[in-house]
Tab-separated table of C-alpha atoms in Angstrom:
chain	number	residue	atom	x	y	z
O	19	MET	CA	35.590	-5.785	14.383
O	20	LYS	CA	37.065	-2.395	14.106
O	21	VAL	CA	39.556	-4.215	11.049
O	22	TYR	CA	36.529	-4.726	9.180
O	23	LYS	CA	35.607	-1.668	6.516
O	24	GLU	CA	31.885	-0.517	6.889
O	25	VAL	CA	29.334	0.089	4.361
O	26	PRO	CA	30.372	3.614	2.583
O	27	LEU	CA	26.605	4.795	2.699
O	28	TRP	CA	26.660	5.499	-0.706
O	29	TRP	CA	26.031	1.898	-1.538
O	30	PHE	CA	22.837	2.054	0.656
O	31	GLY	CA	22.184	5.693	-1.870
O	32	ALA	CA	22.878	3.623	-4.735
O	33	ILE	CA	20.428	0.634	-4.687
O	34	PHE	CA	17.643	2.729	-2.761
O	35	ILE	CA	18.199	5.256	-6.344
O	36	VAL	CA	18.147	1.591	-8.328
O	37	THR	CA	14.870	0.787	-6.123
O	38	PHE	CA	13.161	3.372	-5.843
O	39	GLY	CA	13.436	3.839	-10.309
O	40	LEU	CA	12.059	0.221	-10.921
O	41	GLY	CA	9.659	0.921	-8.077
O	42	LEU	CA	8.100	4.159	-9.975
O	43	GLY	CA	7.754	2.659	-13.006
O	44	LEU	CA	6.473	-1.088	-12.027
O	45	CYS	CA	3.276	1.877	-10.766
O	46	TYR	CA	3.519	3.060	-13.943
O	47	ALA	CA	4.084	-0.250	-16.215
O	48	ALA	CA	1.632	-2.000	-13.656
O	49	ASP	CA	-1.189	0.418	-13.755
O	50	SER	CA	-1.719	-0.168	-10.947
O	51	GLY	CA	-3.235	3.499	-10.415
O	52	LEU	CA	-0.632	4.203	-7.738
O	53	PRO	CA	0.397	8.222	-8.188
O	54	TRP	CA	3.674	8.748	-7.551
O	55	TRP	CA	3.189	10.662	-4.708
O	56	GLY	CA	1.357	7.759	-2.992
O	57	PHE	CA	4.361	5.191	-3.675
O	58	ILE	CA	6.154	8.306	-2.258
O	59	VAL	CA	3.965	8.277	0.840
O	60	ALA	CA	4.487	4.814	1.274
O	61	LEU	CA	7.795	4.806	1.965
O	62	ILE	CA	8.282	7.858	3.732
O	63	PHE	CA	6.506	5.523	5.903
O	64	THR	CA	9.057	3.349	6.233
O	65	THR	CA	10.866	5.832	6.772
O	66	VAL	CA	9.551	7.367	9.538
O	67	PHE	CA	8.932	4.338	11.567
O	68	ILE	CA	11.910	2.584	10.855
O	69	PRO	CA	14.402	4.186	13.997
O	70	ILE	CA	11.096	4.200	15.962
O	71	LEU	CA	10.198	0.419	15.669
O	72	GLY	CA	13.348	-0.055	14.704
O	73	SER	CA	14.882	0.235	18.239
O	74	LEU	CA	11.886	-1.354	19.581
O	75	TYR	CA	12.172	-4.458	18.017
O	76	ALA	CA	16.022	-4.187	18.399
O	77	THR	CA	15.989	-4.174	21.925
O	78	VAL	CA	12.717	-5.436	23.010
O	79	GLY	CA	12.541	-8.225	20.675
O	80	TYR	CA	9.137	-6.890	20.622
O	81	GLN	CA	8.178	-5.787	16.621
O	82	PRO	CA	3.538	-4.453	15.792
O	83	SER	CA	2.975	-4.806	12.910
O	84	LEU	CA	2.629	-1.984	10.504
O	85	GLN	CA	0.518	-3.397	8.559
O	86	PHE	CA	-3.333	-2.582	8.993
O	87	LEU	CA	-2.206	0.691	9.506
O	88	ILE	CA	-0.861	0.811	5.969
O	89	GLN	CA	-3.858	-0.290	4.348
O	90	MET	CA	-6.181	1.969	6.292
O	91	VAL	CA	-3.833	5.783	5.488
O	92	GLY	CA	-3.414	4.147	1.035
O	93	GLY	CA	-7.640	3.451	1.447
O	94	ALA	CA	-8.673	6.561	2.411
O	95	MET	CA	-5.170	8.319	0.188
O	96	ILE	CA	-7.232	6.264	-2.427
O	97	PRO	CA	-10.651	5.492	-2.129
O	98	GLY	CA	-12.581	3.115	-4.695
O	99	LYS	CA	-8.595	1.446	-6.160
O	100	PRO	CA	-7.951	-1.916	-4.170
O	101	VAL	CA	-5.104	-2.162	-7.431
O	102	ALA	CA	-3.239	0.379	-5.847
O	103	ASN	CA	-3.886	-0.069	-2.243
O	104	MET	CA	-2.427	-3.605	-3.196
O	105	PHE	CA	0.930	-2.047	-4.269
O	106	PHE	CA	0.543	1.223	-1.275
O	107	THR	CA	0.758	-1.361	1.239
O	108	LEU	CA	3.634	-3.233	-0.734
O	109	TYR	CA	5.610	-0.344	-0.529
O	110	GLY	CA	4.816	0.617	2.632
O	111	TYR	CA	4.948	-2.227	4.635
O	112	GLN	CA	7.406	-4.092	2.284
O	113	THR	CA	10.007	-2.139	3.173
O	114	TYR	CA	9.354	-1.625	6.073
O	115	GLN	CA	9.955	-5.392	7.288
O	116	LEU	CA	12.373	-6.205	4.357
O	117	THR	CA	14.630	-3.178	6.220
O	118	LEU	CA	14.023	-5.499	9.664
O	119	ASN	CA	15.407	-7.959	7.982
O	120	LEU	CA	19.102	-6.239	6.892
O	121	LEU	CA	19.699	-4.992	9.968
O	122	ARG	CA	18.583	-7.955	11.876
O	123	ASP	CA	21.316	-10.131	9.938
O	124	LEU	CA	23.575	-6.660	10.201
O	125	LYS	CA	23.236	-7.107	13.352
O	126	LEU	CA	23.826	-11.141	13.489
O	127	GLY	CA	26.890	-10.540	10.947
O	128	GLN	CA	28.979	-8.030	13.680
O	129	TYR	CA	27.454	-10.985	16.556
O	130	THR	CA	29.461	-13.309	13.947
O	131	LYS	CA	32.275	-11.747	12.905
O	132	LEU	CA	31.138	-11.598	9.518
O	133	PRO	CA	32.863	-8.633	7.099
O	134	PRO	CA	30.015	-5.692	6.723
O	135	ARG	CA	30.271	-4.863	3.655
O	136	ALA	CA	30.202	-9.074	3.049
O	137	THR	CA	26.454	-9.416	4.592
O	138	PHE	CA	25.014	-6.071	2.882
O	139	THR	CA	26.406	-7.420	-0.055
O	140	MET	CA	25.324	-11.661	0.123
O	141	GLN	CA	21.266	-9.965	1.438
O	142	THR	CA	21.260	-7.865	-2.024
O	143	ILE	CA	22.366	-10.490	-3.689
O	144	GLY	CA	19.993	-12.760	-2.083
O	145	GLY	CA	16.823	-10.661	-2.520
O	146	ILE	CA	17.300	-9.749	-6.203
O	147	ILE	CA	18.460	-13.401	-6.213
O	148	GLY	CA	15.135	-14.225	-4.635
O	149	GLY	CA	12.751	-12.007	-6.315
O	150	VAL	CA	13.484	-13.272	-9.884
O	151	LEU	CA	12.713	-16.676	-8.356
O	152	ASN	CA	9.445	-16.416	-6.887
O	153	TYR	CA	8.544	-14.231	-10.170
O	154	VAL	CA	9.276	-17.958	-12.232
O	155	ILE	CA	7.524	-19.752	-10.148
O	156	MET	CA	4.567	-17.565	-10.276
O	157	LYS	CA	4.347	-17.903	-13.873
O	158	SER	CA	4.888	-21.528	-13.713
O	159	VAL	CA	2.411	-22.331	-11.518
O	160	ILE	CA	-0.135	-19.771	-13.322
O	161	ALA	CA	0.777	-21.212	-16.976
O	162	GLY	CA	0.595	-24.555	-15.037
O	163	ASN	CA	-2.462	-24.636	-13.455
O	164	ARG	CA	-3.790	-21.734	-15.707
O	165	GLU	CA	-8.148	-24.099	-15.914
O	166	ILE	CA	-8.135	-24.778	-12.044
O	167	LEU	CA	-7.268	-21.022	-10.618
O	168	LEU	CA	-9.631	-19.777	-13.583
O	169	ASP	CA	-12.691	-21.776	-12.559
O	170	VAL	CA	-14.562	-20.375	-9.235
O	171	GLN	CA	-14.829	-23.974	-7.066
O	172	GLY	CA	-10.748	-25.110	-7.874
O	173	THR	CA	-10.325	-28.258	-7.249
O	174	ASN	CA	-8.047	-29.145	-3.455
O	175	GLY	CA	-5.118	-28.089	-4.223
O	176	TRP	CA	-5.346	-24.437	-5.789
O	177	SER	CA	-8.021	-21.946	-5.828
O	178	GLY	CA	-8.772	-18.769	-7.777
O	179	GLN	CA	-10.557	-17.512	-5.109
């Protein structure tokens, strides 16, 4: 592994700056009700818990879920706004989960003697493709089943509840 170059820190910084801007822009473009400071607090949750729980996950394989804690904190910080709480949970918990996945893949890449830069690049490209694909599939499902999803009863396969 010593022959491979490590991933430079500025790659992580560049990804952070781009995704921070996209996330903050999405909070306001989607009219989520999540203020800018709530977005930053959600990211601080991930920043604080990743070293602690990431080390626990790496050493003993135990991964406690932070989802309920983050939901409660979001509900207490921004009361009466369920959509804002959903966005707070998205940015507080999902970033935690995705960061652990990236760390796991980098560790697996090291075990299999893959270059860290290739692992990081493929993980980033996979995240972009996955996000776009999920959005396209969601839009096509909603467009193709709109009447069923708006119906109170739904069907055996689809329900808007």
